[in-house]
Coordinates of C-alpha atoms and ligand atoms in Angstrom, one line a residue:
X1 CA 9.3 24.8 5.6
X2 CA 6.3 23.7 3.4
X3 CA 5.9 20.1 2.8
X4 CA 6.8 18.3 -0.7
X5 CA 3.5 16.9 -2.4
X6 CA 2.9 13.1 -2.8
X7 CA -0.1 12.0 -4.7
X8 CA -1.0 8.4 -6.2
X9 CA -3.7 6.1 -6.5
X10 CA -5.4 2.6 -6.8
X11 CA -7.9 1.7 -9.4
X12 CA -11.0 1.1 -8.0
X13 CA -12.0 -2.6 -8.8
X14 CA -12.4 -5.8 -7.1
X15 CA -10.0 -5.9 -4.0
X16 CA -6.8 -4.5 -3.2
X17 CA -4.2 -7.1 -2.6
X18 CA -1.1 -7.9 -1.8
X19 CA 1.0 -6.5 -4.4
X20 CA -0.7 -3.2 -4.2
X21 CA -0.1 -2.8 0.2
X22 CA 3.8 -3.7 -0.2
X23 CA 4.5 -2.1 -3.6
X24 CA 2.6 1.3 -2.6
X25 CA -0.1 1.6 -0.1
X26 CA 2.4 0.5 2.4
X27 CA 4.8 3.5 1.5
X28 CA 2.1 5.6 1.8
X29 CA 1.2 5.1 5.3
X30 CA 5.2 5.9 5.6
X31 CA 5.3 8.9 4.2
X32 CA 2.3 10.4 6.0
X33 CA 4.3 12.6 8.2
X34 CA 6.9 14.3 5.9
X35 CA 4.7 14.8 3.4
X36 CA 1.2 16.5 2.1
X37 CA -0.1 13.7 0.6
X38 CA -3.0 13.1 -1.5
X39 CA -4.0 9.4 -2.4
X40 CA -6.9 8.9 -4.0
X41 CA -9.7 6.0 -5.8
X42 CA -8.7 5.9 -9.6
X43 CA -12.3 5.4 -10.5
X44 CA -12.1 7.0 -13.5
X45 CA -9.4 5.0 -14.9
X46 CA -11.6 1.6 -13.4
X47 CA -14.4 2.4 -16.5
X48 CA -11.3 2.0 -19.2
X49 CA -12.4 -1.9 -18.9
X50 CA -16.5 -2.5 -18.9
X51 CA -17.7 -2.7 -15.4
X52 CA -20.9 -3.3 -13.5
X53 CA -22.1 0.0 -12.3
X54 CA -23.3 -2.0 -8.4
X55 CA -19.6 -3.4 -8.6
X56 CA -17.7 -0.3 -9.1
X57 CA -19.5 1.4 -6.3
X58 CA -18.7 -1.4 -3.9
X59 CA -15.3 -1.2 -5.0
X60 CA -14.8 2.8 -4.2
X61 CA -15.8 1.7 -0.9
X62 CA -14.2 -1.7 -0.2
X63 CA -11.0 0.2 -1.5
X64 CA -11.3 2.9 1.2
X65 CA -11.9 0.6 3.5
X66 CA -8.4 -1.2 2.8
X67 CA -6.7 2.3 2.1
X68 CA -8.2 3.1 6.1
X69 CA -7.3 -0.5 7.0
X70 CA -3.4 -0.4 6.2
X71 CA -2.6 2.7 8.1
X72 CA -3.9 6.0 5.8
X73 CA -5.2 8.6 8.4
X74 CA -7.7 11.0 6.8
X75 CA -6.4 13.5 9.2
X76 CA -3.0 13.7 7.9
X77 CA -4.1 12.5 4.0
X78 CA -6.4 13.6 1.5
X79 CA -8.3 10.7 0.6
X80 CA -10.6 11.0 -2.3
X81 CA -12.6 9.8 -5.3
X82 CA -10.7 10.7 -8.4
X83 CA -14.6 10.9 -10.0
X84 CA -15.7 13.8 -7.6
X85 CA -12.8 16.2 -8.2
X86 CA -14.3 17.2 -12.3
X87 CA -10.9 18.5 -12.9
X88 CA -9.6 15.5 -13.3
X89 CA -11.7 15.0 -16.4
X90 CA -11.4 18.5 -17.5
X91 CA -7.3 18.9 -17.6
X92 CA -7.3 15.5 -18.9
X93 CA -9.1 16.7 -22.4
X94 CA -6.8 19.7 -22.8
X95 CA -3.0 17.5 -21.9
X96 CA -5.5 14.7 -24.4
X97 CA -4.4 17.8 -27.2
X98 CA -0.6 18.2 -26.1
X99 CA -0.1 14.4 -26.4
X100 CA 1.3 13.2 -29.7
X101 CA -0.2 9.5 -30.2
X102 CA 2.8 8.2 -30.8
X103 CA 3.8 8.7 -27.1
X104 CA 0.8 6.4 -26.3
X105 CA 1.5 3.9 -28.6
X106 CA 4.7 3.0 -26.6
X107 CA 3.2 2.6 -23.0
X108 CA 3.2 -1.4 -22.1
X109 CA 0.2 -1.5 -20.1
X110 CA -1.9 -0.5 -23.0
X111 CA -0.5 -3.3 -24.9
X112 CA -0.8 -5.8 -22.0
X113 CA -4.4 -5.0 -21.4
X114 CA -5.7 -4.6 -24.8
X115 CA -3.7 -8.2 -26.3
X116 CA -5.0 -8.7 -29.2
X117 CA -8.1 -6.9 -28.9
X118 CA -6.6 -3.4 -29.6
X119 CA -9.3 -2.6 -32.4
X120 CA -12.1 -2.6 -30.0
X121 CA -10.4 -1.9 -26.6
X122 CA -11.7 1.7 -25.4
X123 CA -10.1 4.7 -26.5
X124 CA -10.2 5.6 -23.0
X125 CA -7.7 2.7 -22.2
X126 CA -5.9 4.1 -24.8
X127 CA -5.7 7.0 -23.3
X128 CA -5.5 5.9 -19.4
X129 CA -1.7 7.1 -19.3
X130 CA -3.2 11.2 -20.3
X131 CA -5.7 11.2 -17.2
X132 CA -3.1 9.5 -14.9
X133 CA -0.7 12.4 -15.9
X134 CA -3.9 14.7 -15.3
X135 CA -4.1 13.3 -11.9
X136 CA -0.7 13.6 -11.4
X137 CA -0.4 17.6 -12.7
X138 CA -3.3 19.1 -11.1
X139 CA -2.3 18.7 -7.6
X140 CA 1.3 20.4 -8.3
X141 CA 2.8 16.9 -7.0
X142 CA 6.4 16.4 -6.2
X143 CA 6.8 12.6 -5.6
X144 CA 4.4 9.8 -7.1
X145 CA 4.8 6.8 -5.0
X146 CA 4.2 3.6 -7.2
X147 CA 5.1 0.1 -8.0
X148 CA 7.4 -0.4 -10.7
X149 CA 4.9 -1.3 -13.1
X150 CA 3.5 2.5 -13.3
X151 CA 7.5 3.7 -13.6
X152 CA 6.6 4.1 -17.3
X153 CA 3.5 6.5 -16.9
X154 CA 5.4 8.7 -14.5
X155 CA 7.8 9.2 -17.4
X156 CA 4.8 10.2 -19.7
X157 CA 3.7 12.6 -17.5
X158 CA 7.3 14.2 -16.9
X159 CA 7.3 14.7 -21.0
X160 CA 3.6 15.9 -21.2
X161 CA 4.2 18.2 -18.5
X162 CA 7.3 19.5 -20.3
X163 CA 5.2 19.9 -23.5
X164 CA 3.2 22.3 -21.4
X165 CA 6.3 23.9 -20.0
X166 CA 7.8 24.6 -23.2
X167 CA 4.2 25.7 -24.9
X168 CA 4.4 28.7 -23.1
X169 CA 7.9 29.2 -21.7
X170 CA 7.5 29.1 -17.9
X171 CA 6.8 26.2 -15.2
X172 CA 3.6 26.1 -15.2
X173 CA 3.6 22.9 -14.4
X174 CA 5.1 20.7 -11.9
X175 CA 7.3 18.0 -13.3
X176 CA 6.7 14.9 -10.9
X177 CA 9.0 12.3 -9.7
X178 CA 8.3 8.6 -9.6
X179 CA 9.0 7.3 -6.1
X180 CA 9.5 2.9 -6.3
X181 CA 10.5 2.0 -2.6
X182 CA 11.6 -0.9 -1.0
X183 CA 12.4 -4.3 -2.1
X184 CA 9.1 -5.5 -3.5
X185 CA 8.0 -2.9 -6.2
X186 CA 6.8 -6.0 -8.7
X187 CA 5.0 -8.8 -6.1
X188 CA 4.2 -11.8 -8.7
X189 CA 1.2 -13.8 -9.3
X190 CA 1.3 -16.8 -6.8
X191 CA 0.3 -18.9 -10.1
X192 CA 2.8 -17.7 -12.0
X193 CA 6.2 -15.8 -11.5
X194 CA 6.5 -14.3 -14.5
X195 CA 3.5 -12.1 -14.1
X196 CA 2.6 -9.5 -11.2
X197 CA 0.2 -9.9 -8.9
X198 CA -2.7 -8.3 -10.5
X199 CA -6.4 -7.2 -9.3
X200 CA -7.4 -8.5 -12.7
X201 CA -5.7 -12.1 -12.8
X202 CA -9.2 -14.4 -13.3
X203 CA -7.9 -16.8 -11.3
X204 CA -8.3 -15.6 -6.8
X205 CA -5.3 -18.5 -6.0
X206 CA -3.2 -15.9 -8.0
X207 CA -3.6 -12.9 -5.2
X208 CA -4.5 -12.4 -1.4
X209 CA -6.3 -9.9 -0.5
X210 CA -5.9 -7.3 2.2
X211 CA -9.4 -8.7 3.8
X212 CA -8.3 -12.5 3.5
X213 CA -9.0 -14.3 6.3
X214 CA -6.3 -16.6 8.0
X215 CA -7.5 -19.8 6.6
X216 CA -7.6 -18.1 3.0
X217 CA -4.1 -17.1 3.1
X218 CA -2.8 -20.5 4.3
X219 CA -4.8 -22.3 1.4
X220 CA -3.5 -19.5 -1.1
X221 CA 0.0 -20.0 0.2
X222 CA -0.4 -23.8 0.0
X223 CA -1.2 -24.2 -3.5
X224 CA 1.5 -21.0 -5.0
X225 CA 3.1 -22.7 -7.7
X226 CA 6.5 -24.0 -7.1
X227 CA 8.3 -26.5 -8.7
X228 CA 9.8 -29.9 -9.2
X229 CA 13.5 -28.6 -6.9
X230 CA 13.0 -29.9 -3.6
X231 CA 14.9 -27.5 -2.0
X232 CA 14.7 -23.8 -1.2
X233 CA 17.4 -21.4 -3.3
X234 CA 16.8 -17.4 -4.6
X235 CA 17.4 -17.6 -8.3
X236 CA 16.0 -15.7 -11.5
X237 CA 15.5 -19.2 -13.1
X238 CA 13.2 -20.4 -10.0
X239 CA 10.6 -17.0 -10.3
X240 CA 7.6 -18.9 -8.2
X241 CA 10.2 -19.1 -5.1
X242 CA 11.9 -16.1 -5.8
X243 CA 8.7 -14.6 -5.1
X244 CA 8.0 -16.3 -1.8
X245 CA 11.3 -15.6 -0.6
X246 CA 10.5 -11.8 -1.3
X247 CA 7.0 -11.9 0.4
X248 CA 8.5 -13.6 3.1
X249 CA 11.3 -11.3 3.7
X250 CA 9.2 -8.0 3.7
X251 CA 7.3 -9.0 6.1
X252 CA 10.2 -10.8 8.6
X253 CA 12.5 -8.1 8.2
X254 CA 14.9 -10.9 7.7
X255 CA 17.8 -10.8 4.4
X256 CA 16.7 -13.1 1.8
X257 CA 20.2 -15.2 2.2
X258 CA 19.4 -15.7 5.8
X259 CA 15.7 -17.2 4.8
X260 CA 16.9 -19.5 2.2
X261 CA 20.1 -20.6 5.0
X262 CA 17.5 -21.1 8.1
X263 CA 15.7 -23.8 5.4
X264 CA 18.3 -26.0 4.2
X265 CA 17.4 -29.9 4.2
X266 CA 13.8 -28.3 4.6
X267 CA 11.3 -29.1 1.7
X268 CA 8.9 -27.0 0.5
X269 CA 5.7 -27.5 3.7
X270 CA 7.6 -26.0 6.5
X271 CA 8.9 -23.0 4.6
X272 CA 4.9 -22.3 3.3
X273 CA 3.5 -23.2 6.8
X274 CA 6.1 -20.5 8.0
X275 CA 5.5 -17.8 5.5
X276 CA 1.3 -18.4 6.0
X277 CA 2.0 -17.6 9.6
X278 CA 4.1 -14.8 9.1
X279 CA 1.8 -13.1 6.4
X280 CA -1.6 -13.8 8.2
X281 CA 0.1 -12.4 11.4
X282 CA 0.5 -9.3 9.4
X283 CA -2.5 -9.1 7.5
X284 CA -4.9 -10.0 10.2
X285 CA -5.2 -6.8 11.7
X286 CA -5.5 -5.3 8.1
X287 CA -8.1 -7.9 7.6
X288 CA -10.1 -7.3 10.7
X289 CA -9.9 -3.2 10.3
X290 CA -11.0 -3.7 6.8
X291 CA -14.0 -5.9 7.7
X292 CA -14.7 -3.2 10.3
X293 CA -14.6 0.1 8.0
X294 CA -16.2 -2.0 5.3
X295 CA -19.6 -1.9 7.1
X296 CA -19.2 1.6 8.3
X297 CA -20.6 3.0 5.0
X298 CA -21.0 6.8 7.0
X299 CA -17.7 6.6 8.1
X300 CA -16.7 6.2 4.3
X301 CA -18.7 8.6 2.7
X302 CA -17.7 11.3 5.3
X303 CA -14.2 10.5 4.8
X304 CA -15.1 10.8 0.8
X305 CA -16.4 14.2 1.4
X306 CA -13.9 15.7 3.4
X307 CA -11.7 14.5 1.0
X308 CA -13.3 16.1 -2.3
X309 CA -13.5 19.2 -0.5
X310 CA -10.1 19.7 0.1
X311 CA -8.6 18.3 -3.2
X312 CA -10.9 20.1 -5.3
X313 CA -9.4 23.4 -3.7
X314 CA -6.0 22.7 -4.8
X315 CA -7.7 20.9 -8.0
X316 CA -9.3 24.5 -8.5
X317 CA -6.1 26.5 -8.3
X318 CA -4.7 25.0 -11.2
X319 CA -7.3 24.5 -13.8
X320 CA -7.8 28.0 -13.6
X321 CA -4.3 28.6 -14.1
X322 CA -4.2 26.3 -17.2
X323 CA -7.5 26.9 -18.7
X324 CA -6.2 31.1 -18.8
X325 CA -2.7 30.3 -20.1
X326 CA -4.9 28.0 -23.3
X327 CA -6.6 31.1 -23.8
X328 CA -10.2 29.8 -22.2
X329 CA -12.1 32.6 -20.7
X330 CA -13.2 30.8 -17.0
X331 CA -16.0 33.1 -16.8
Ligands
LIG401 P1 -3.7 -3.8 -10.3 O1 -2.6 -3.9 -11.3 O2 -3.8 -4.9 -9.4 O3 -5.0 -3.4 -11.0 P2 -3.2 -1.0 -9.8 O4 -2.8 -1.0 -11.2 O5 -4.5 -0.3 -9.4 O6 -3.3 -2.6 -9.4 O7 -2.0 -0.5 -8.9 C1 -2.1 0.3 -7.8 C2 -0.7 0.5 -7.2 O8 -0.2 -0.7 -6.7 C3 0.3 1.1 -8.1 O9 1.2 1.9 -7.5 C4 1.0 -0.2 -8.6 O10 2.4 0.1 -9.1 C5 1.0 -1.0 -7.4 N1 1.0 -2.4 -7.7 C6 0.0 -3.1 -8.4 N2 0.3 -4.4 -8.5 C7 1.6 -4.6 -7.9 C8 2.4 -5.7 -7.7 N3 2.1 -6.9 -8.2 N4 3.6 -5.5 -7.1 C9 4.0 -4.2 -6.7 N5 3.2 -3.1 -6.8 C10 2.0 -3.3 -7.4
LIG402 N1 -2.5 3.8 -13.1 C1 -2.3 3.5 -11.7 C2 -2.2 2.0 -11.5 O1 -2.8 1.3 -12.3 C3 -3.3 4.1 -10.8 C4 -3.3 5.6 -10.9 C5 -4.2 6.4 -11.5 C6 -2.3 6.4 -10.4 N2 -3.8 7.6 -11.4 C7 -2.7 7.7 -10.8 C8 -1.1 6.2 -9.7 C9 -1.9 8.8 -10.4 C10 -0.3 7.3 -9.4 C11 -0.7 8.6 -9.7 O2 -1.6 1.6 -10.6

């Protein structure tokens, strides 16, 4: 029986951290087996914000590195630029002309990254959802594996492909699924509960990073906001803790009820000296693989390659399709 499709992706800037291995990248390396997967470097979608052109291309490669780090095998997975597959760019123009801007206007992230600034934010973050659901569409995918926070976009790109669908009365497109697994599909910023962990938070005590080293993760863990409770209890009021407990619990395999139990008449030092341990113990041999592949610049721009080759065959397939249907010659 063939395979079902995954595909998903991380934006390529700065470093990939914790929220992004638990809430997908994790899955991913799950799902390896079942499934044809394609996961790829969103570094198309990393140029919606300004960036430095020498940062950018040390981000495709530092997040390859952590993609090779947490498990992906480039034997099983397609692992890609988004950037080197053109079709990307290409189907995201024409699904650009089958999106009413009012859809836009009602996606969150948009909002959340462009604040106040909306006048003068790029169109292109405007229209980051359209070449997500490009990205989605051209590879046919069944299941997008995500956080929570992308549950939105997946709808968007069920509706646009409908659009299509409906334009000219078949299937021609895939409508995807959004896959949030697990118990920690929103990880929060370790300054501030009510916000996730996020790649662009300015302040580095707010994330760890998949290369962290041991003593990073301690000091990071140390100085997470909690607050003035002495004691240890899960509770929507207490979001900082919350948080912990959830970090912790992923990574112990242990219930949440059973954590909070093992610390009563414990203060706040011996449950973050235990949850350090516990999270450098699993991120240290992330951290050391990533350090590893991070200097092996060969090994990633082989792994690049292979990868463009055989995404842009599928990628190939289906712009031609589309491009026909529009009425495009493809000559
Ligand atoms: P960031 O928000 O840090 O820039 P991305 O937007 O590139 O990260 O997210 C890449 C993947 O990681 C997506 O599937 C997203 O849902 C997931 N993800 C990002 N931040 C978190 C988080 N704090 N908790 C859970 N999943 C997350
Ligand atoms: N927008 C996603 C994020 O910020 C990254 C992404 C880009 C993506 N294209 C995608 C995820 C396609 C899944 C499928 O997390």
């Amino acid at each position: 029986m063939q395979k079902k499709r995954a595909i998903s992706g991380v934006q390529a800037t700065g470093s990939l951290h914790l929220g992004n291995y638990l809430g997908a990248i994790k899955h991913w390396v799950n799902m390896q087996e079942e499934f044809d997967c394609f996961f790829f470097l969103a570094d198309l979608h990393a140029i919606t914000i300004p960036q430095d052109p020498d940062n950018l291309r040390n981000s495709i490669y530092n997040s390859t590195a952590a993609y090779l780090a947490s498990g992906l095998d480039p034997k099983k997975t397609t692992i890609f630029a988004q950037s080197d597959v053109k079709e990307h760019a290409e189907l995201s123009w024409i699904l650009n002309c089958m999106t009413p801007i009012g859809w836009l206007k009602r996606m969150t992230q948009f909002k959340d990254k462009a604040g106040k600034n909306q006048e003068i934010a790029s169109s292109g973050l405007f229209t980051y959802p359209v070449l997500m659901t490009a990205d989605i569409l051209l590879y046919n995918a069944d299941f997008v594996p995500v956080g929570e926070d992308q549950k939105q976009h997946i709808e968007l790109a069920r509706d646009i492909a409908g659009a299509v669908n409906r334009k000219f009365g078949k299937e021609l497109l895939k409508v995807p699924e959004p896959l949030i697994q697990g118990n920690t599909t929103r990880v929060k910023s370790l300054r501030d509960g009510t916000k996730k962990m996020s790649k662009s938070d300015t302040s580095g005590h707010s994330r760890i990073n998949l290369g962290d080293s041991r003593d990073e993760i301690v000091e990071k863990i140390k100085k997470a906001k909690t607050d003035s409770l002495e004691y240890i209890s899960y509770e929507e009021s207490r979001p900082e803790i919350a948080n912990l407990l959830e970090i912790y619990g992923e990574f112990s395999g242990k219930k949440i009820e059973t954590i909070v139990n093992s610390y009563i008449g414990h203060g706040f030092a011996k449950f973050k000296n235990d949850l350090a341990e516990i999270v450098s113990e699993n991120l240290g041999p992330i951290s050391l693989k990533y350090h590893q592949y991070s200097s092996d610049k060969g090994f990633l721009q082989q792994t690049l390659r292979n990868g463009k080759e055989k995404a842009s065959k599928t990628a190939l397939q289906t712009i031609c399709k589309i491009k026909e249907s529009f009425g495009f010659l493809n000559l």
